[in-house]
Each structure stands twice: as structure tokens, then as C-alpha cells.
mmCIF file of C-alpha atoms in Angstrom:
data_model
loop_
_atom_site.group_PDB
_atom_site.id
_atom_site.type_symbol
_atom_site.label_atom_id
_atom_site.label_comp_id
_atom_site.label_asym_id
_atom_site.label_seq_id
_atom_site.Cartn_x
_atom_site.Cartn_y
_atom_site.Cartn_z
ATOM 1 C CA MET A 17 -0.044 -0.173 0.123
ATOM 2 C CA ALA A 18 2.703 2.471 0.889
ATOM 3 C CA GLU A 19 4.698 1.721 -1.628
ATOM 4 C CA ALA A 20 2.038 2.052 -4.028
ATOM 5 C CA ALA A 21 1.004 5.316 -3.313
ATOM 6 C CA LEU A 22 4.932 6.663 -3.390
ATOM 7 C CA LYS A 23 5.059 5.019 -6.965
ATOM 8 C CA GLU A 24 2.001 6.818 -7.742
ATOM 9 C CA LEU A 25 3.103 10.231 -6.315
ATOM 10 C CA ALA A 26 6.389 9.088 -8.737
ATOM 11 C CA SER A 27 4.258 8.594 -11.514
ATOM 12 C CA LEU A 28 2.255 11.924 -11.190
ATOM 13 C CA GLU A 29 5.155 13.635 -10.910
ATOM 14 C CA LYS A 30 6.052 12.599 -14.356
ATOM 15 C CA TYR A 31 2.755 12.963 -15.970
ATOM 16 C CA LEU A 32 3.069 16.665 -14.564
ATOM 17 C CA GLY A 33 6.428 17.268 -16.358
ATOM 18 C CA LEU A 34 7.800 17.825 -12.837
ATOM 19 C CA LYS A 35 12.142 17.456 -13.465
ATOM 20 C CA LYS A 36 13.188 17.084 -10.295
ATOM 21 C CA THR A 37 12.044 14.070 -7.999
ATOM 22 C CA ASN A 38 11.016 15.144 -4.380
ATOM 23 C CA LYS A 39 11.800 13.490 -1.324
ATOM 24 C CA TYR A 40 9.164 11.026 0.620
ATOM 25 C CA SER A 41 9.026 8.937 3.318
ATOM 26 C CA THR A 42 6.049 7.252 5.043
ATOM 27 C CA LYS A 43 4.634 7.690 8.600
ATOM 28 C CA GLY A 44 2.778 5.644 11.035
ATOM 29 C CA GLU A 45 1.055 2.472 11.002
ATOM 30 C CA ARG A 46 -0.904 3.116 7.757
ATOM 31 C CA LYS A 47 2.425 4.227 6.306
ATOM 32 C CA VAL A 48 0.753 7.675 4.633
ATOM 33 C CA PRO A 49 3.162 9.343 2.344
ATOM 34 C CA VAL A 50 5.205 12.494 3.464
ATOM 35 C CA LEU A 51 6.582 14.801 1.504
ATOM 36 C CA GLN A 52 9.708 16.811 2.831
ATOM 37 C CA THR A 53 9.637 20.431 1.296
ATOM 38 C CA LYS A 54 12.735 22.488 0.985
ATOM 39 C CA ASP A 55 11.799 25.041 3.416
ATOM 40 C CA GLY A 56 11.592 21.697 6.207
ATOM 41 C CA GLN A 57 7.910 21.449 6.216
ATOM 42 C CA ASP A 58 5.977 18.215 5.654
ATOM 43 C CA ILE A 59 3.153 17.893 3.802
ATOM 44 C CA VAL A 60 1.268 14.735 4.561
ATOM 45 C CA GLY A 61 -0.989 12.493 2.768
ATOM 46 C CA LEU A 62 -1.613 11.369 -1.043
ATOM 47 C CA VAL A 63 -4.333 13.782 -2.081
ATOM 48 C CA THR A 64 -2.564 16.668 -0.189
ATOM 49 C CA ILE A 65 0.676 16.000 -2.090
ATOM 50 C CA ALA A 66 -0.744 15.119 -5.408
ATOM 51 C CA CYS A 67 -2.487 18.699 -4.649
ATOM 52 C CA HIS A 68 0.500 20.397 -3.963
ATOM 53 C CA LEU A 69 2.715 18.719 -7.033
ATOM 54 C CA VAL A 70 -0.256 19.903 -9.134
ATOM 55 C CA LYS A 71 -0.001 23.300 -8.166
ATOM 56 C CA ALA A 72 3.887 23.252 -8.236
ATOM 57 C CA ALA A 73 3.788 22.181 -12.050
ATOM 58 C CA LYS A 74 1.293 25.177 -12.524
ATOM 59 C CA GLN A 75 -1.654 23.023 -13.734
ATOM 60 C CA GLU A 76 -4.075 24.261 -11.577
ATOM 61 C CA GLN A 77 -6.672 23.550 -14.423
ATOM 62 C CA LEU A 78 -6.171 20.011 -13.085
ATOM 63 C CA LEU A 79 -8.152 20.920 -9.696
ATOM 64 C CA GLY A 80 -11.001 22.319 -11.550
ATOM 65 C CA ARG A 81 -11.719 25.763 -13.495
ATOM 66 C CA THR A 82 -14.756 27.085 -11.459
ATOM 67 C CA ARG A 83 -15.965 26.579 -7.935
ATOM 68 C CA GLU A 84 -18.510 23.987 -8.625
ATOM 69 C CA GLU A 85 -15.408 21.897 -10.941
ATOM 70 C CA SER A 86 -13.492 22.005 -7.573
ATOM 71 C CA ALA A 87 -15.533 20.793 -5.656
ATOM 72 C CA VAL A 88 -16.466 17.714 -7.766
ATOM 73 C CA VAL A 89 -12.941 17.500 -8.062
ATOM 74 C CA GLN A 90 -11.998 17.275 -4.053
ATOM 75 C CA GLN A 91 -15.076 15.000 -3.271
ATOM 76 C CA TRP A 92 -13.453 12.472 -5.963
ATOM 77 C CA LEU A 93 -10.298 12.620 -4.703
ATOM 78 C CA GLU A 94 -11.680 12.264 -1.228
ATOM 79 C CA TYR A 95 -13.892 9.390 -2.380
ATOM 80 C CA ARG A 96 -10.370 7.939 -3.742
ATOM 81 C CA ILE A 97 -8.830 7.645 -0.384
ATOM 82 C CA VAL A 98 -11.946 6.944 1.847
ATOM 83 C CA GLN A 99 -13.222 4.307 -0.335
ATOM 84 C CA LEU A 100 -10.385 2.928 -2.497
ATOM 85 C CA GLY A 101 -8.037 3.310 0.067
ATOM 86 C CA ALA A 102 -9.755 1.779 3.272
ATOM 87 C CA PRO A 103 -9.148 -1.830 4.168
ATOM 88 C CA GLY A 104 -11.590 -4.205 3.274
ATOM 89 C CA ALA A 105 -11.795 -2.065 -0.111
ATOM 90 C CA LYS A 106 -10.980 -5.053 -2.146
ATOM 91 C CA GLU A 107 -13.743 -7.002 -0.664
ATOM 92 C CA GLU A 108 -16.104 -4.054 -1.784
ATOM 93 C CA SER A 109 -14.933 -3.673 -5.240
ATOM 94 C CA ARG A 110 -17.674 -4.811 -7.136
ATOM 95 C CA SER A 111 -20.314 -2.530 -5.315
ATOM 96 C CA THR A 112 -17.649 0.099 -5.701
ATOM 97 C CA LEU A 113 -17.590 -0.576 -9.671
ATOM 98 C CA ARG A 114 -21.467 -0.807 -9.675
ATOM 99 C CA ASP A 115 -21.475 2.808 -8.155
ATOM 100 C CA LEU A 116 -19.065 4.097 -10.346
ATOM 101 C CA ASN A 117 -20.538 2.389 -13.623
ATOM 102 C CA GLU A 118 -23.901 4.402 -13.028
ATOM 103 C CA TYR A 119 -22.136 7.367 -11.960
ATOM 104 C CA LEU A 120 -19.753 7.480 -15.270
ATOM 105 C CA GLU A 121 -22.824 6.131 -17.729
ATOM 106 C CA ASP A 122 -23.598 10.267 -18.728
ATOM 107 C CA LYS A 123 -19.426 11.384 -18.282
ATOM 108 C CA VAL A 124 -16.449 11.679 -19.864
ATOM 109 C CA TYR A 125 -14.250 12.035 -16.934
ATOM 110 C CA PHE A 126 -14.932 12.107 -13.171
ATOM 111 C CA GLY A 127 -15.677 15.753 -13.684
ATOM 112 C CA GLY A 128 -17.940 15.791 -16.351
ATOM 113 C CA ASP A 129 -16.264 16.851 -19.669
ATOM 114 C CA PHE A 130 -12.747 18.313 -18.511
ATOM 115 C CA LEU A 131 -9.978 15.739 -17.336
ATOM 116 C CA SER A 132 -8.993 16.453 -13.768
ATOM 117 C CA LEU A 133 -6.460 14.990 -11.215
ATOM 118 C CA ALA A 134 -9.564 12.944 -9.862
ATOM 119 C CA ASP A 135 -9.236 10.759 -13.158
ATOM 120 C CA ILE A 136 -5.754 10.255 -12.514
ATOM 121 C CA LEU A 137 -5.986 9.013 -8.702
ATOM 122 C CA MET A 138 -8.981 6.856 -9.947
ATOM 123 C CA TYR A 139 -7.242 5.408 -12.526
ATOM 124 C CA TYR A 140 -3.811 4.457 -10.091
ATOM 125 C CA GLY A 141 -6.198 3.766 -7.559
ATOM 126 C CA LEU A 142 -8.864 1.391 -9.885
ATOM 127 C CA HIS A 143 -5.862 -0.231 -11.530
ATOM 128 C CA SER A 144 -5.572 -3.546 -9.310
ATOM 129 C CA CYS A 145 -9.162 -4.003 -9.918
ATOM 130 C CA MET A 146 -9.542 -3.676 -13.207
ATOM 131 C CA VAL A 147 -6.893 -6.270 -13.843
ATOM 132 C CA ASP A 148 -8.394 -8.647 -11.594
ATOM 133 C CA LEU A 149 -11.883 -8.288 -13.809
ATOM 134 C CA THR A 150 -12.705 -10.969 -16.297
ATOM 135 C CA VAL A 151 -13.394 -10.094 -19.875
ATOM 136 C CA GLN A 152 -17.360 -10.292 -18.855
ATOM 137 C CA ASP A 153 -17.397 -8.208 -16.195
ATOM 138 C CA ARG A 154 -15.198 -5.279 -17.989
ATOM 139 C CA GLU A 155 -18.091 -5.315 -20.250
ATOM 140 C CA LYS A 156 -20.934 -5.520 -17.374
ATOM 141 C CA PHE A 157 -18.927 -2.342 -16.065
ATOM 142 C CA VAL A 158 -19.033 -0.974 -19.213
ATOM 143 C CA ASN A 159 -18.861 2.508 -18.137
ATOM 144 C CA VAL A 160 -15.886 2.131 -15.956
ATOM 145 C CA SER A 161 -13.987 0.372 -18.509
ATOM 146 C CA ARG A 162 -14.684 2.979 -21.343
ATOM 147 C CA TRP A 163 -13.559 5.746 -18.975
ATOM 148 C CA PHE A 164 -10.823 3.394 -17.805
ATOM 149 C CA SER A 165 -9.419 2.838 -21.688
ATOM 150 C CA HIS A 166 -9.710 6.488 -22.290
ATOM 151 C CA ILE A 167 -7.171 7.370 -19.409
ATOM 152 C CA GLN A 168 -4.951 4.786 -19.798
ATOM 153 C CA GLN A 169 -4.305 5.920 -23.393
ATOM 154 C CA LEU A 170 -3.674 9.886 -22.368
ATOM 155 C CA PRO A 171 0.044 10.632 -22.877
ATOM 156 C CA ASN A 172 2.039 9.850 -19.791
ATOM 157 C CA VAL A 173 -0.667 8.633 -17.997
ATOM 158 C CA GLN A 174 0.085 5.114 -17.803
ATOM 159 C CA GLN A 175 3.881 5.538 -16.244
ATOM 160 C CA HIS A 176 4.539 2.373 -13.962
ATOM 161 C CA LEU A 177 0.880 0.499 -14.536
ATOM 162 C CA PRO A 178 0.509 -2.274 -16.952
ATOM 163 C CA ARG A 179 -1.581 -1.736 -19.552
ATOM 164 C CA VAL A 180 -5.263 -3.343 -19.184
ATOM 165 C CA HIS A 181 -6.588 -4.692 -22.137
ATOM 166 C CA ILE A 182 -10.145 -3.358 -22.652
ATOM 167 C CA MET A 183 -12.213 -4.567 -26.101
ATOM 168 C CA LYS A 184 -13.435 -1.208 -28.161
ATOM 169 C CA ASN A 185 -16.331 -3.309 -29.285
ATOM 170 C CA ARG A 186 -19.137 -5.250 -27.277
ATOM 171 C CA ILE A 187 -19.240 -9.236 -26.973
ATOM 172 C CA TYR A 188 -21.838 -9.855 -24.605
ATOM 173 C CA THR A 189 -24.341 -7.874 -26.300
ATOM 174 C CA ASN A 190 -26.960 -9.013 -23.456
ATOM 175 C CA VAL A 191 -25.849 -7.450 -20.974
ATOM 176 C CA HIS A 192 -26.221 -3.174 -20.293
ATOM 177 C CA MET B 21 -3.198 29.104 -50.644
ATOM 178 C CA THR B 22 -6.834 30.100 -49.860
ATOM 179 C CA LEU B 23 -9.818 27.582 -50.301
ATOM 180 C CA THR B 24 -13.033 28.694 -50.894
ATOM 181 C CA LEU B 25 -15.572 27.128 -48.868
ATOM 182 C CA THR B 26 -19.256 28.090 -50.104
ATOM 183 C CA VAL B 27 -22.000 27.006 -47.630
ATOM 184 C CA ASN B 28 -25.478 26.668 -48.573
ATOM 185 C CA SER B 29 -27.236 28.405 -45.315
ATOM 186 C CA ALA B 30 -30.350 26.704 -46.118
ATOM 187 C CA SER B 31 -28.949 23.415 -44.817
ATOM 188 C CA PRO B 32 -25.424 24.210 -43.412
ATOM 189 C CA PRO B 33 -23.314 21.437 -43.859
ATOM 190 C CA LEU B 34 -22.100 21.462 -40.038
ATOM 191 C CA GLY B 35 -19.280 18.704 -40.771
ATOM 192 C CA ALA B 36 -17.365 20.990 -43.353
ATOM 193 C CA LEU B 37 -17.635 24.009 -41.412
ATOM 194 C CA LEU B 38 -16.176 21.869 -38.080
ATOM 195 C CA THR B 39 -13.369 20.568 -40.147
ATOM 196 C CA ALA B 40 -12.548 24.037 -41.753
ATOM 197 C CA GLU B 41 -12.229 25.429 -38.027
ATOM 198 C CA HIS B 42 -10.208 22.577 -36.804
ATOM 199 C CA VAL B 43 -7.685 22.869 -39.380
ATOM 200 C CA LYS B 44 -7.653 26.790 -39.591
ATOM 201 C CA SER B 45 -4.002 26.841 -38.288
ATOM 202 C CA THR B 46 -2.913 25.099 -40.879
ATOM 203 C CA VAL B 47 -5.174 25.562 -44.008
ATOM 204 C CA ASN B 48 -6.713 29.020 -45.068
ATOM 205 C CA VAL B 49 -10.348 28.377 -45.913
ATOM 206 C CA ALA B 50 -12.595 31.531 -46.665
ATOM 207 C CA ILE B 51 -16.170 30.904 -45.854
ATOM 208 C CA ASP B 52 -18.473 31.874 -47.996
ATOM 209 C CA GLN B 53 -22.417 31.991 -48.188
ATOM 210 C CA GLY B 54 -24.756 30.831 -51.282
ATOM 211 C CA LYS B 55 -26.951 28.528 -52.655
ATOM 212 C CA GLU B 56 -25.113 25.488 -52.778
ATOM 213 C CA THR B 57 -22.207 23.895 -51.011
ATOM 214 C CA SER B 58 -19.238 23.357 -52.633
ATOM 215 C CA LEU B 59 -15.724 23.959 -51.993
ATOM 216 C CA LYS B 60 -13.278 25.152 -54.696
ATOM 217 C CA VAL B 61 -9.826 23.960 -54.551
ATOM 218 C CA ALA B 62 -8.589 25.401 -57.772
ATOM 219 C CA ASP B 63 -10.241 26.458 -61.094
ATOM 220 C CA SER B 64 -11.521 23.555 -62.633
ATOM 221 C CA VAL B 65 -11.836 21.452 -59.816
ATOM 222 C CA SER B 66 -14.664 21.725 -56.898
ATOM 223 C CA PHE B 67 -16.474 19.379 -54.596
ATOM 224 C CA ASN B 68 -19.972 19.399 -53.595
ATOM 225 C CA ASP B 69 -20.351 16.558 -51.363
ATOM 226 C CA VAL B 70 -19.730 17.153 -47.703
ATOM 227 C CA ASN B 71 -17.888 14.002 -47.153
ATOM 228 C CA SER B 72 -15.379 14.361 -50.121
ATOM 229 C CA ILE B 73 -14.647 17.999 -48.272
ATOM 230 C CA VAL B 74 -14.062 16.643 -45.116
ATOM 231 C CA ARG B 75 -11.616 13.858 -46.488
ATOM 232 C CA TYR B 76 -9.712 16.597 -48.652
ATOM 233 C CA LEU B 77 -9.412 19.269 -45.954
ATOM 234 C CA ALA B 78 -8.284 16.375 -43.698
ATOM 235 C CA ARG B 79 -5.810 15.181 -46.010
ATOM 236 C CA LEU B 80 -4.430 18.693 -46.567
ATOM 237 C CA SER B 81 -3.652 18.744 -42.708
ATOM 238 C CA PRO B 82 -2.054 15.566 -41.850
ATOM 239 C CA SER B 83 -0.583 17.206 -38.341
ATOM 240 C CA HIS B 84 -4.085 17.723 -37.325
ATOM 241 C CA VAL B 85 -4.799 13.780 -37.405
ATOM 242 C CA LEU B 86 -8.577 14.085 -38.343
ATOM 243 C CA TYR B 87 -8.334 11.168 -40.759
ATOM 244 C CA GLY B 88 -7.236 8.407 -38.287
ATOM 245 C CA THR B 89 -3.733 7.384 -37.800
ATOM 246 C CA ASN B 90 -3.353 3.999 -39.862
ATOM 247 C CA LEU B 91 -5.396 2.203 -42.517
ATOM 248 C CA LEU B 92 -7.619 0.570 -40.107
ATOM 249 C CA GLU B 93 -8.898 3.394 -38.732
ATOM 250 C CA GLN B 94 -9.376 5.282 -41.931
ATOM 251 C CA ALA B 95 -11.216 2.629 -42.869
ATOM 252 C CA GLU B 96 -13.569 2.769 -39.520
ATOM 253 C CA ILE B 97 -14.068 6.706 -40.486
ATOM 254 C CA ASP B 98 -14.997 6.045 -43.810
ATOM 255 C CA HIS B 99 -17.883 3.730 -42.520
ATOM 256 C CA TRP B 100 -18.855 6.321 -40.594
ATOM 257 C CA LEU B 101 -18.823 8.965 -42.845
ATOM 258 C CA GLU B 102 -21.009 6.718 -45.202
ATOM 259 C CA PHE B 103 -23.286 6.279 -42.281
ATOM 260 C CA SER B 104 -23.818 9.749 -41.458
ATOM 261 C CA SER B 105 -24.914 10.585 -44.861
ATOM 262 C CA ARG B 106 -26.920 7.585 -45.355
ATOM 263 C CA HIS B 107 -28.479 6.086 -41.906
ATOM 264 C CA LEU B 108 -28.647 9.627 -39.913
ATOM 265 C CA SER B 109 -30.810 11.592 -42.197
ATOM 266 C CA GLY B 110 -34.878 11.805 -41.923
ATOM 267 C CA GLN B 111 -36.257 8.675 -39.687
ATOM 268 C CA LEU B 112 -33.543 7.099 -37.419
ATOM 269 C CA GLY B 113 -34.837 3.575 -37.096
ATOM 270 C CA SER B 114 -32.120 1.227 -35.952
ATOM 271 C CA ALA B 115 -29.292 3.305 -36.566
ATOM 272 C CA LEU B 116 -29.143 4.790 -33.137
ATOM 273 C CA GLN B 117 -28.778 1.291 -31.450
ATOM 274 C CA GLU B 118 -26.214 0.644 -34.215
ATOM 275 C CA LEU B 119 -24.363 3.775 -32.789
ATOM 276 C CA ASN B 120 -25.154 3.494 -29.333
ATOM 277 C CA SER B 121 -23.320 0.416 -29.157
ATOM 278 C CA ALA B 122 -20.346 1.592 -31.051
ATOM 279 C CA LEU B 123 -19.967 4.337 -28.412
ATOM 280 C CA SER B 124 -20.258 2.386 -25.387
ATOM 281 C CA LEU B 125 -16.570 1.543 -25.012
ATOM 282 C CA ARG B 126 -15.422 4.646 -26.908
ATOM 283 C CA THR B 127 -15.076 8.225 -26.155
ATOM 284 C CA PHE B 128 -14.683 9.267 -29.622
ATOM 285 C CA LEU B 129 -15.963 7.009 -32.740
ATOM 286 C CA VAL B 130 -12.611 6.003 -34.229
ATOM 287 C CA GLY B 131 -9.366 5.904 -32.043
ATOM 288 C CA ASN B 132 -8.655 7.973 -28.816
ATOM 289 C CA SER B 133 -8.835 11.401 -30.549
ATOM 290 C CA ILE B 134 -11.508 13.438 -32.377
ATOM 291 C CA SER B 135 -11.758 12.567 -36.120
ATOM 292 C CA LEU B 136 -13.903 13.509 -39.158
ATOM 293 C CA ALA B 137 -16.360 10.448 -38.112
ATOM 294 C CA ASP B 138 -17.216 12.107 -34.626
ATOM 295 C CA PHE B 139 -17.836 15.865 -37.043
ATOM 296 C CA CYS B 140 -19.942 14.052 -39.660
ATOM 297 C CA VAL B 141 -22.232 11.921 -37.318
ATOM 298 C CA TRP B 142 -22.377 14.741 -34.454
ATOM 299 C CA SER B 143 -23.944 16.979 -37.193
ATOM 300 C CA SER B 144 -26.109 14.409 -39.139
ATOM 301 C CA LEU B 145 -27.775 14.145 -35.389
ATOM 302 C CA LYS B 146 -27.377 18.124 -34.732
ATOM 303 C CA VAL B 147 -29.854 18.877 -37.907
ATOM 304 C CA ASN B 148 -31.848 15.889 -37.458
ATOM 305 C CA SER B 149 -35.576 16.451 -35.789
ATOM 306 C CA THR B 150 -36.095 12.915 -34.509
ATOM 307 C CA TRP B 151 -33.295 13.206 -33.115
ATOM 308 C CA GLN B 152 -33.889 16.835 -31.079
ATOM 309 C CA LYS B 153 -36.911 15.198 -30.246
ATOM 310 C CA TYR B 154 -35.363 12.312 -28.490
ATOM 311 C CA PHE B 155 -32.875 14.745 -26.842
ATOM 312 C CA SER B 156 -35.030 17.314 -25.481
ATOM 313 C CA GLU B 157 -37.184 14.512 -24.309
ATOM 314 C CA GLY B 158 -34.616 12.481 -22.327
ATOM 315 C CA GLN B 159 -35.530 9.268 -24.398
ATOM 316 C CA ALA B 160 -31.990 9.314 -26.200
ATOM 317 C CA PRO B 161 -29.626 5.997 -25.917
ATOM 318 C CA CYS B 162 -27.341 6.913 -22.904
ATOM 319 C CA HIS B 163 -24.105 6.310 -24.668
ATOM 320 C CA ILE B 164 -24.734 8.528 -27.859
ATOM 321 C CA LYS B 165 -26.120 11.090 -25.460
ATOM 322 C CA ARG B 166 -23.230 11.325 -23.037
ATOM 323 C CA TRP B 167 -21.145 11.646 -26.623
ATOM 324 C CA PHE B 168 -23.079 13.943 -28.055
ATOM 325 C CA SER B 169 -23.121 16.290 -24.806
ATOM 326 C CA PHE B 170 -19.486 15.852 -24.806
ATOM 327 C CA LEU B 171 -18.719 17.406 -27.997
ATOM 328 C CA SER B 172 -21.471 19.768 -28.232
ATOM 329 C CA ASN B 173 -19.635 21.102 -24.897
ATOM 330 C CA HIS B 174 -16.563 21.661 -26.962
ATOM 331 C CA GLU B 175 -15.862 25.690 -28.012
ATOM 332 C CA VAL B 176 -15.442 24.567 -31.467
ATOM 333 C CA PHE B 177 -18.957 22.531 -31.578
ATOM 334 C CA LYS B 178 -20.604 25.394 -29.558
ATOM 335 C CA SER B 179 -19.485 28.287 -31.996
ATOM 336 C CA VAL B 180 -19.924 26.366 -35.420
ATOM 337 C CA GLY B 181 -23.218 25.066 -33.989
ATOM 338 C CA GLY B 182 -24.297 28.282 -32.623
ATOM 339 C CA LYS B 183 -23.955 30.244 -35.574
ATOM 340 C CA TRP B 184 -24.967 28.336 -38.140
ATOM 341 C CA THR B 185 -28.340 26.527 -36.791
ATOM 342 C CA CYS B 186 -29.256 30.048 -35.822
ATOM 343 C CA ALA B 187 -28.926 31.478 -38.869
ATOM 344 C CA SER B 188 -30.704 28.690 -40.702
ATOM 345 C CA VAL B 189 -34.192 28.713 -38.533
#
């Protein structure tokens, strides 16, 4: 878990085009990632660090362009930590996927029609879940699969993670 | 080199206008209003068919990758151009079902970015009264609806759609 979070932050740095890599450590039993900044202040927590990196890279549009958009982005970043990061998240993954599938039915990105940090962190967070799905299940959660395959092909997003093969055409036409 | 696109303002060729707008950084297209749609490329050569016009414009500007990245994608785009002009006018019938199923696992119709296929299919739906009725009454199939709204929110689609469909009403 802790290693995954650190890898994720390293990938995010590369995606954002940040040249110099930061120094990280972890703390506590849950191995929460910590970023040591140059002026000696620590930034704690995956999402907090991720938002800091986005600002450092001057790509604030990834946090939402209006107040409404930023609220939606924050909501999904929190969901990422609380729902996907919680112990036992693996067992509940099917009900999580069902909810997300419903939510994504009328959206291209988590924020609606703009790419945000939420998409990138949700992609990293859902990757292990998507790898384990059968071809039939990937089609069952058709909206999650479509969103996932769109995000993973965006330039520089994929980084440390293997590609998940998702069909572009349906084979099980009776499921919706 | 300046090309002239004459636009029939009674039934504006939205697909051609969208393509012209997308390639404007490399291809100079002057837009003119007239009785019939045509693209004049040389003294003796002009195209009257929207599909021919969009193909020509896309080929002039390969850097915009509107005509796919390989032969397979080109063939897919050709399929959708044909589909948009044959099956998406008047009664929609089973065409919507086919389109909906194709869009269930795709963000864009062909490949991973916007292409002529998206322009032409979107344009045919945009001016189709059956589709407008479905869309406004909330009966549109979910995948087409998502894709259609996503494109409609793009700046270029907003400006082309707004300008030319208002003018024709």
C-alpha cells in the first residue's frame, strides 16, 4: 500500500512534467506518504501531496476551473482515499464498481467533460481492481471500462502500471 | 493558398464547417454563403459532397490527425462518414441502436481522439429533428447522449453549432 502510494506520486510527477523528484517518506501504521519540502515543512497524505504537485507544475486546471468544478474534483479525491484506500476495499470492489459505473454513464471524465486530477488518481487507484476483472465483467461495468481505457491511453498517464486490455467493441450484447 | 468554402445557409454543412475550423491553423479556408455547398480547390476542381470536402481538408492537414492514424482507422472513419449521410437523415430507425452500441466502450468514435467520424455523425444528428425530439425529451440512448453532449460542450462545436443552426432557423 505504502509503496504503491509512493510509486503513484512518482508517476504523477512524471505525468505533470516535474523535473526534479521530491523526497518522500512514510509515517504511522498506515504508512501515509510524507513529502519533505525544501523549507522544512512536511506535507502529509496522498491527495494533499498530489494537489501540491499539481500547483507546483502550474497545472491548476486539473483541480477544476470553476468553484463547482473544484468541489467535484475534491469530492472524488476524497472518495479515492476513503472508499478505495480503506481496509477491505478489495472485498467491496464490486459494489464500488457498480456505483462508479452508474455515475460514469453520462460522463467522459469524473468531473464531467474536463480531465482532472481525480481521473488520474482514480485510474491509479482502480488499476488493481480492473486487472482482476474478467473480460465479461469489464463489459458489465461498461462505463468504468470506457473511462479507464480512455484515461490509460492519455500521454504519460500510464507510467508504472501495465496496460489493461479493454475491447473497443462489445461481445456480450445482452448485458447492459 | 486560400480555399473557398461556399455554404448553403439553408442547410449548412456543419461537418465541413467543423473540419475547416479545426484545420484553420494550417489550411486557409474562406467561408462564403451561397445557394449550394461547394469547396473550390482549383479553377476546374470543386467538391460538392460534404464527405468529399471533409476528406480533402483533413488530408491537406495531416498534422491534425482528423483522418485516423492508420489504414484501419481510415476505413472506420469512411464507414462512419457513409453512415452519417445514409442512415442519419430523416427517420433514424435502427441506426441509433448501432451507434449507441459502438459508443458504449468508446469516448470518440474512432481511435483515441476526435476525427472526421465524430464531426459528421454529430452534424447529422444535430440537424435531425427526430434526434432533437429524443434528446430534448430525454429518450436518447445513454451512450450517444453522453458522446453528443461531450462534443457539444467543446468550444468549436459550440461556436459552429450556434452560429449556423441559428442562422438557418
